[in-house]
Each structure stands twice: as C-alpha cells, then as structure tokens.
CSV table of C-alpha atoms in Angstrom, one decimal:
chain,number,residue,atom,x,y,z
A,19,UNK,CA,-162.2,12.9,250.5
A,20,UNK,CA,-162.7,13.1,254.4
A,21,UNK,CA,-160.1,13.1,256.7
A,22,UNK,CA,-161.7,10.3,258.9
A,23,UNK,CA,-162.5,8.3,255.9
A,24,UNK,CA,-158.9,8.7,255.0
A,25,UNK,CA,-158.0,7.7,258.7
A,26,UNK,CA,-160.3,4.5,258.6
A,27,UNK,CA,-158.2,3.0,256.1
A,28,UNK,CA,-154.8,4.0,257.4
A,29,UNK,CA,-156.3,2.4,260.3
A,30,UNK,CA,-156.9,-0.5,258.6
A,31,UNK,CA,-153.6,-1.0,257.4
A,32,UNK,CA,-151.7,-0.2,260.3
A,33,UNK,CA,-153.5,-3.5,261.8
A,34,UNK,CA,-152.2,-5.6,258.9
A,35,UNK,CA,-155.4,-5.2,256.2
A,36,UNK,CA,-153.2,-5.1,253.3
A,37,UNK,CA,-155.5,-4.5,250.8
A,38,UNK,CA,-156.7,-2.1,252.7
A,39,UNK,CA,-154.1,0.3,251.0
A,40,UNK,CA,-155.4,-0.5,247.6
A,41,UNK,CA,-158.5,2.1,248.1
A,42,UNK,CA,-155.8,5.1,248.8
A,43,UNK,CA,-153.7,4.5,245.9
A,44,UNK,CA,-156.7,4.4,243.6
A,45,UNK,CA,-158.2,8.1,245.4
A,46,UNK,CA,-154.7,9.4,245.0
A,47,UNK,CA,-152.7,8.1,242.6
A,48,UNK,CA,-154.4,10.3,239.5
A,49,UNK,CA,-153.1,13.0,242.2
A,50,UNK,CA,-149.5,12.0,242.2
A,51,UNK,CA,-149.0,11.1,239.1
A,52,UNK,CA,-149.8,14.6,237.7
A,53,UNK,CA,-147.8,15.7,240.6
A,54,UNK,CA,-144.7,13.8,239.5
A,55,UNK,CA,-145.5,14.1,235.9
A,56,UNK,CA,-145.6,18.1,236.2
A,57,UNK,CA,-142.3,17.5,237.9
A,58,UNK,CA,-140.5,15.1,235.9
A,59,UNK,CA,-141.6,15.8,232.5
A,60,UNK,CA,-141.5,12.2,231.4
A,61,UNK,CA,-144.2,9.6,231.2
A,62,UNK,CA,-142.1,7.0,232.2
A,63,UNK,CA,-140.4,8.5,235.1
A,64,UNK,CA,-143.2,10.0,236.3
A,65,UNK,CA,-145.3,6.3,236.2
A,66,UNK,CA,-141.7,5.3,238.8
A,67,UNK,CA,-141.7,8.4,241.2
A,68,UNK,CA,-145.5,7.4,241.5
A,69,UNK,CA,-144.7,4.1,242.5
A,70,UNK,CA,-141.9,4.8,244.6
A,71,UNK,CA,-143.9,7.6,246.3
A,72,UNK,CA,-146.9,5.3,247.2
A,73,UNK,CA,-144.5,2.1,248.7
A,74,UNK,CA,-142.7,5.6,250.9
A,75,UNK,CA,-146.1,6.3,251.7
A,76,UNK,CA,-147.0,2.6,253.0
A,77,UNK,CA,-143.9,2.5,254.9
A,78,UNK,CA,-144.2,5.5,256.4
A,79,UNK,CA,-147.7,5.2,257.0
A,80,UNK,CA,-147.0,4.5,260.6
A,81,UNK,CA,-145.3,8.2,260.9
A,82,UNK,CA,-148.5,10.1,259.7
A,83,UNK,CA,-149.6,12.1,262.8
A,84,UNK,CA,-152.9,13.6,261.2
A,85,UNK,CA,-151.6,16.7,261.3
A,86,UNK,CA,-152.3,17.6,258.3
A,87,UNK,CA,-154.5,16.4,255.7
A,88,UNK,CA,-153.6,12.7,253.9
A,89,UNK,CA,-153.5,14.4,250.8
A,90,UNK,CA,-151.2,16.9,251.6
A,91,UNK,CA,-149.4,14.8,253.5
A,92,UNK,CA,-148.8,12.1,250.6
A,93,UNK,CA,-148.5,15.4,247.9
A,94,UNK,CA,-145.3,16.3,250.5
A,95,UNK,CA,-144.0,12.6,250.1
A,96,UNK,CA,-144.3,13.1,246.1
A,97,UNK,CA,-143.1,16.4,246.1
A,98,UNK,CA,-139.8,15.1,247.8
A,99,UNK,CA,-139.5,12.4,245.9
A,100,UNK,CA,-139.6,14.0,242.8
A,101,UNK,CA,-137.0,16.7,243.5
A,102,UNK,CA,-134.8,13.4,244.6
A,103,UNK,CA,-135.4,11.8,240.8
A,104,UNK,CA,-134.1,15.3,239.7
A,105,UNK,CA,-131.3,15.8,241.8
A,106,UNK,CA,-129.6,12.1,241.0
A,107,UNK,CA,-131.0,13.2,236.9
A,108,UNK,CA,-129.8,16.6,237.0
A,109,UNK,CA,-131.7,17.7,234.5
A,110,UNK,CA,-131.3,21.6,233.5
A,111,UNK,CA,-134.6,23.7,233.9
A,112,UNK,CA,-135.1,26.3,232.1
A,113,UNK,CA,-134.9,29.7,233.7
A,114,UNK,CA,-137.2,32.5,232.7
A,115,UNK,CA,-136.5,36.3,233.5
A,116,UNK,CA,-139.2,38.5,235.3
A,117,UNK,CA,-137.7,41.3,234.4
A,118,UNK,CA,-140.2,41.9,231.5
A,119,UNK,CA,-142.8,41.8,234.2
A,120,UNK,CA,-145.6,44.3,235.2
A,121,UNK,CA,-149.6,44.4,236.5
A,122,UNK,CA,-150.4,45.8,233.4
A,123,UNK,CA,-148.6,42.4,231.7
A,124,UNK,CA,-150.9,40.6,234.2
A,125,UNK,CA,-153.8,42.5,233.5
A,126,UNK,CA,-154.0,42.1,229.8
A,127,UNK,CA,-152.6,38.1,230.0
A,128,UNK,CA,-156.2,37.3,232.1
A,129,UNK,CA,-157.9,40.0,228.9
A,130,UNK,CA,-156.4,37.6,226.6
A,131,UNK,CA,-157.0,34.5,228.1
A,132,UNK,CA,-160.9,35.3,228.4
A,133,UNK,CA,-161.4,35.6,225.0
A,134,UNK,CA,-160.7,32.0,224.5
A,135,UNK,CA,-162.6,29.2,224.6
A,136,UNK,CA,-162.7,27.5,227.4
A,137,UNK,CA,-161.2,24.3,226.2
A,138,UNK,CA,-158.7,26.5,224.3
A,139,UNK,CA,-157.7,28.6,227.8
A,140,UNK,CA,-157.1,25.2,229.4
A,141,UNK,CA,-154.8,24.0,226.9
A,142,UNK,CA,-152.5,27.0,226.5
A,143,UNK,CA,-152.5,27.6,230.1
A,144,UNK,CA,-151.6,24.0,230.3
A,145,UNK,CA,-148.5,24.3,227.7
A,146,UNK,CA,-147.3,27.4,229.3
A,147,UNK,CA,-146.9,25.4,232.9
A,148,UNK,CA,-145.2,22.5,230.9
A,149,UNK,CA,-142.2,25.2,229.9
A,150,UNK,CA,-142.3,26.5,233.4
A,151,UNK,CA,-139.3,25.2,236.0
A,152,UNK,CA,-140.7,22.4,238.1
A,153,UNK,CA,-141.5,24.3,241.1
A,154,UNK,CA,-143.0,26.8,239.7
A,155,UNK,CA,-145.2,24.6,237.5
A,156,UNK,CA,-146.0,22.7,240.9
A,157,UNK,CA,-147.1,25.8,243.0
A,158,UNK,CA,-149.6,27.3,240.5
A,159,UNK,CA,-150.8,23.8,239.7
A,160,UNK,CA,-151.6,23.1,243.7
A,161,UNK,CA,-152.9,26.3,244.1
A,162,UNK,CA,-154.9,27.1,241.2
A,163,UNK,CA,-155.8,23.1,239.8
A,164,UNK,CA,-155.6,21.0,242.8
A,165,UNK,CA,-157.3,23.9,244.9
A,166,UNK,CA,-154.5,23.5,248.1
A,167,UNK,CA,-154.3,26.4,250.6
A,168,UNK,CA,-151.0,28.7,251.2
A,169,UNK,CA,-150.7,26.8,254.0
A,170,UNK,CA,-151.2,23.4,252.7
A,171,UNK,CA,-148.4,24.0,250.2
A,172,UNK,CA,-146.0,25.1,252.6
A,173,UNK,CA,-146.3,21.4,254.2
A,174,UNK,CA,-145.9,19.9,250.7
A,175,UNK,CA,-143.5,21.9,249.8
A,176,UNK,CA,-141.8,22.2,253.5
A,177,UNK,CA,-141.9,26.1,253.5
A,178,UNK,CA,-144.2,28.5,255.7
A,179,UNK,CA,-147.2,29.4,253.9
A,180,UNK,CA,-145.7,33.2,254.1
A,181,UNK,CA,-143.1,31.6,251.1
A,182,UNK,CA,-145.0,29.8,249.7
A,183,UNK,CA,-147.4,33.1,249.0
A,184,UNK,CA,-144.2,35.0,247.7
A,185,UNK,CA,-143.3,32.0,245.5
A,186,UNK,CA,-146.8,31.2,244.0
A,187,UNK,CA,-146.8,35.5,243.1
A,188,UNK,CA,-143.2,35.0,241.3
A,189,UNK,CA,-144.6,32.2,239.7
A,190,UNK,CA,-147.5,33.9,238.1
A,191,UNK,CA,-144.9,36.6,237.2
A,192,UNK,CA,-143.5,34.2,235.1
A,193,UNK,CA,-146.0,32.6,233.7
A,194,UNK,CA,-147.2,36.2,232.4
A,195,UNK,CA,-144.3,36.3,230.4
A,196,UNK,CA,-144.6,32.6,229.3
A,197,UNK,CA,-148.2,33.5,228.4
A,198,UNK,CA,-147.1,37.0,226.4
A,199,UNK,CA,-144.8,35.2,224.3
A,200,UNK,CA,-147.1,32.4,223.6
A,201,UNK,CA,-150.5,33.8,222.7
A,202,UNK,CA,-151.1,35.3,219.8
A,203,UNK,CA,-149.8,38.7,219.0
A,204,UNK,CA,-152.7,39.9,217.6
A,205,UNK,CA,-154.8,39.3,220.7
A,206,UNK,CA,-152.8,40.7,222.5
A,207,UNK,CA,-152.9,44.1,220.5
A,208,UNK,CA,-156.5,43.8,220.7
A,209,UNK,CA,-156.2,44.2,224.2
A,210,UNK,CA,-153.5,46.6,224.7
A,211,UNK,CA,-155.9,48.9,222.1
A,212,UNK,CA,-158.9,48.2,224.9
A,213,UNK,CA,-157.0,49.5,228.0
C-alpha cells in the first residue's frame, strides 16, 4: 500500500472519521497477526496482542511523524507489544547452539531445500521458524516473507539496520541447524555425495 494512501486515512481519523480506521485494520491486521502469532505462539494470545496493538496504534495515531512507512511503523508497535505479553508470560524460548554451524551447512540446507516441492519447501521452512526463538523467527520472517529492508527492521525492531544485518545472519545460522536436524537424512546425504 502507498504511503499517501496510508496518510489519507490517518488523516481522516485524526479529524474525528472514526470509521475511517476500519480500512487500516483490515490492510494490516493479516500483518500483525502473523507478526504476533510468530511471536506468541498461541492462537489466542496472538488474536489479543493484535487487538491491543491496533487500539495502541489508534491512540497513538496522532504521534506517527511519517518517518517511516505506516507499516513499519505499526509492525514496531506489534513488535513491542508482543515482547511486553512475553515479558509479564515469561515463557522459556528455546535456545539453539550455532556451534554446529558452517557455509558448507548453509550450502547444502538451500541443496536440500530445492529438491522439494514447492508447497513442501514452504511448509518445512515454516515448521523450522515455529521452533526458532521469537526474535529470530521474527527477523527472517520480515526479511525474507514480509519483504522489509535492513533498515526497516531496525525501526521495528528499534536497532540500527547494521544489527539488525548481524542478527538476521545469526538467525539463518540457526535456522541451518534447525533445518539439518529436520530434513531428511537421506537428502541430505544425497547432497553431501554431490559437493
């Protein structure tokens, strides 16, 4: 969505056109809910930080400077509003060691990963996000899924884009291992016979 169409309808709003807001929640609330739901890891909870994130955003509507693009500006309100539902849950993430990493691990995850179906690719790539921690889950799915620039993270995420490039690399690191561990051995041998 444009910028300026965005604007027209904060516009809108600010001048007491209620409804008004109704058009932004339905062009972004698929957005934040797989935002939150990536985060959260609960349907339920994830259906609450959306709400709570869109009545911050109306609130706060009067704050947004254009700086930055709606989107990411609303993605930044999500993002913090998620990490406050875990904080006051203090749920336990699961932590998952680099160590095994290398390019070559890289290298032959992407070999593997071509040779499946599309539809197939999707889905494990999908499940292996799902065990990653919540921020890591979040960084590759803004960068590679919701198509957000280095620099557009670092707003969501309130980080220069310089860290946000270092975590989205750690986070692939991981996921490499994720993705060793969860695709099939023998396609993996396949591969590692190839190189």
């Amino acid at each position: 969505m444009s910028t300026l169409e965005d604007q027209h309808y904060i516009n809108l709003i600010l001048q007491g056109d209620r409804n008004a807001f109704a058009v932004l929640v339905n062009r972004y609330k698929d957005m934040i809910f797989s935002l939150a739901l990536k985060m959260v890891k609960n349907r339920e909870e994830a259906e609450e930080v959306a709400q709570d994130t869109f009545i911050k955003i109306y609130n706060s509507l009067g704050k947004f400077k254009g700086d930055s693009k709606f989107s990411t500006w609303s993605y930044k309100i999500a993002y913090n509003t998620c990490l406050d539902r875990l904080k006051k849950s203090k749920k336990e993430e699961n932590n998952i060691s680099i160590d095994e990493f290398s390019a070559h691990l890289i290298k032959t995850m992407d070999n593997a990963l071509s040779a499946l179906e599309d539809k197939e690719r999707k889905q494990t790539i999908q499940n292996c996000l799902n065990l990653l921690p919540g921020e890591d889950n979040i960084i590759l799915t803004l960068f590679y899924f919701d198509d957000q620039s280095l620099e557009e993270i670092g707003k969501i995420m309130n980080i220069s884009a310089n860290n946000a490039k270092v975590k989205l690399f750690r986070s692939r690191q991981k996921l490499a291992v994720i993705l060793k561990k969860q695709l099939e051995p023998e396609i993996l041998e396949y591969y590692e016979r190839e190189r």
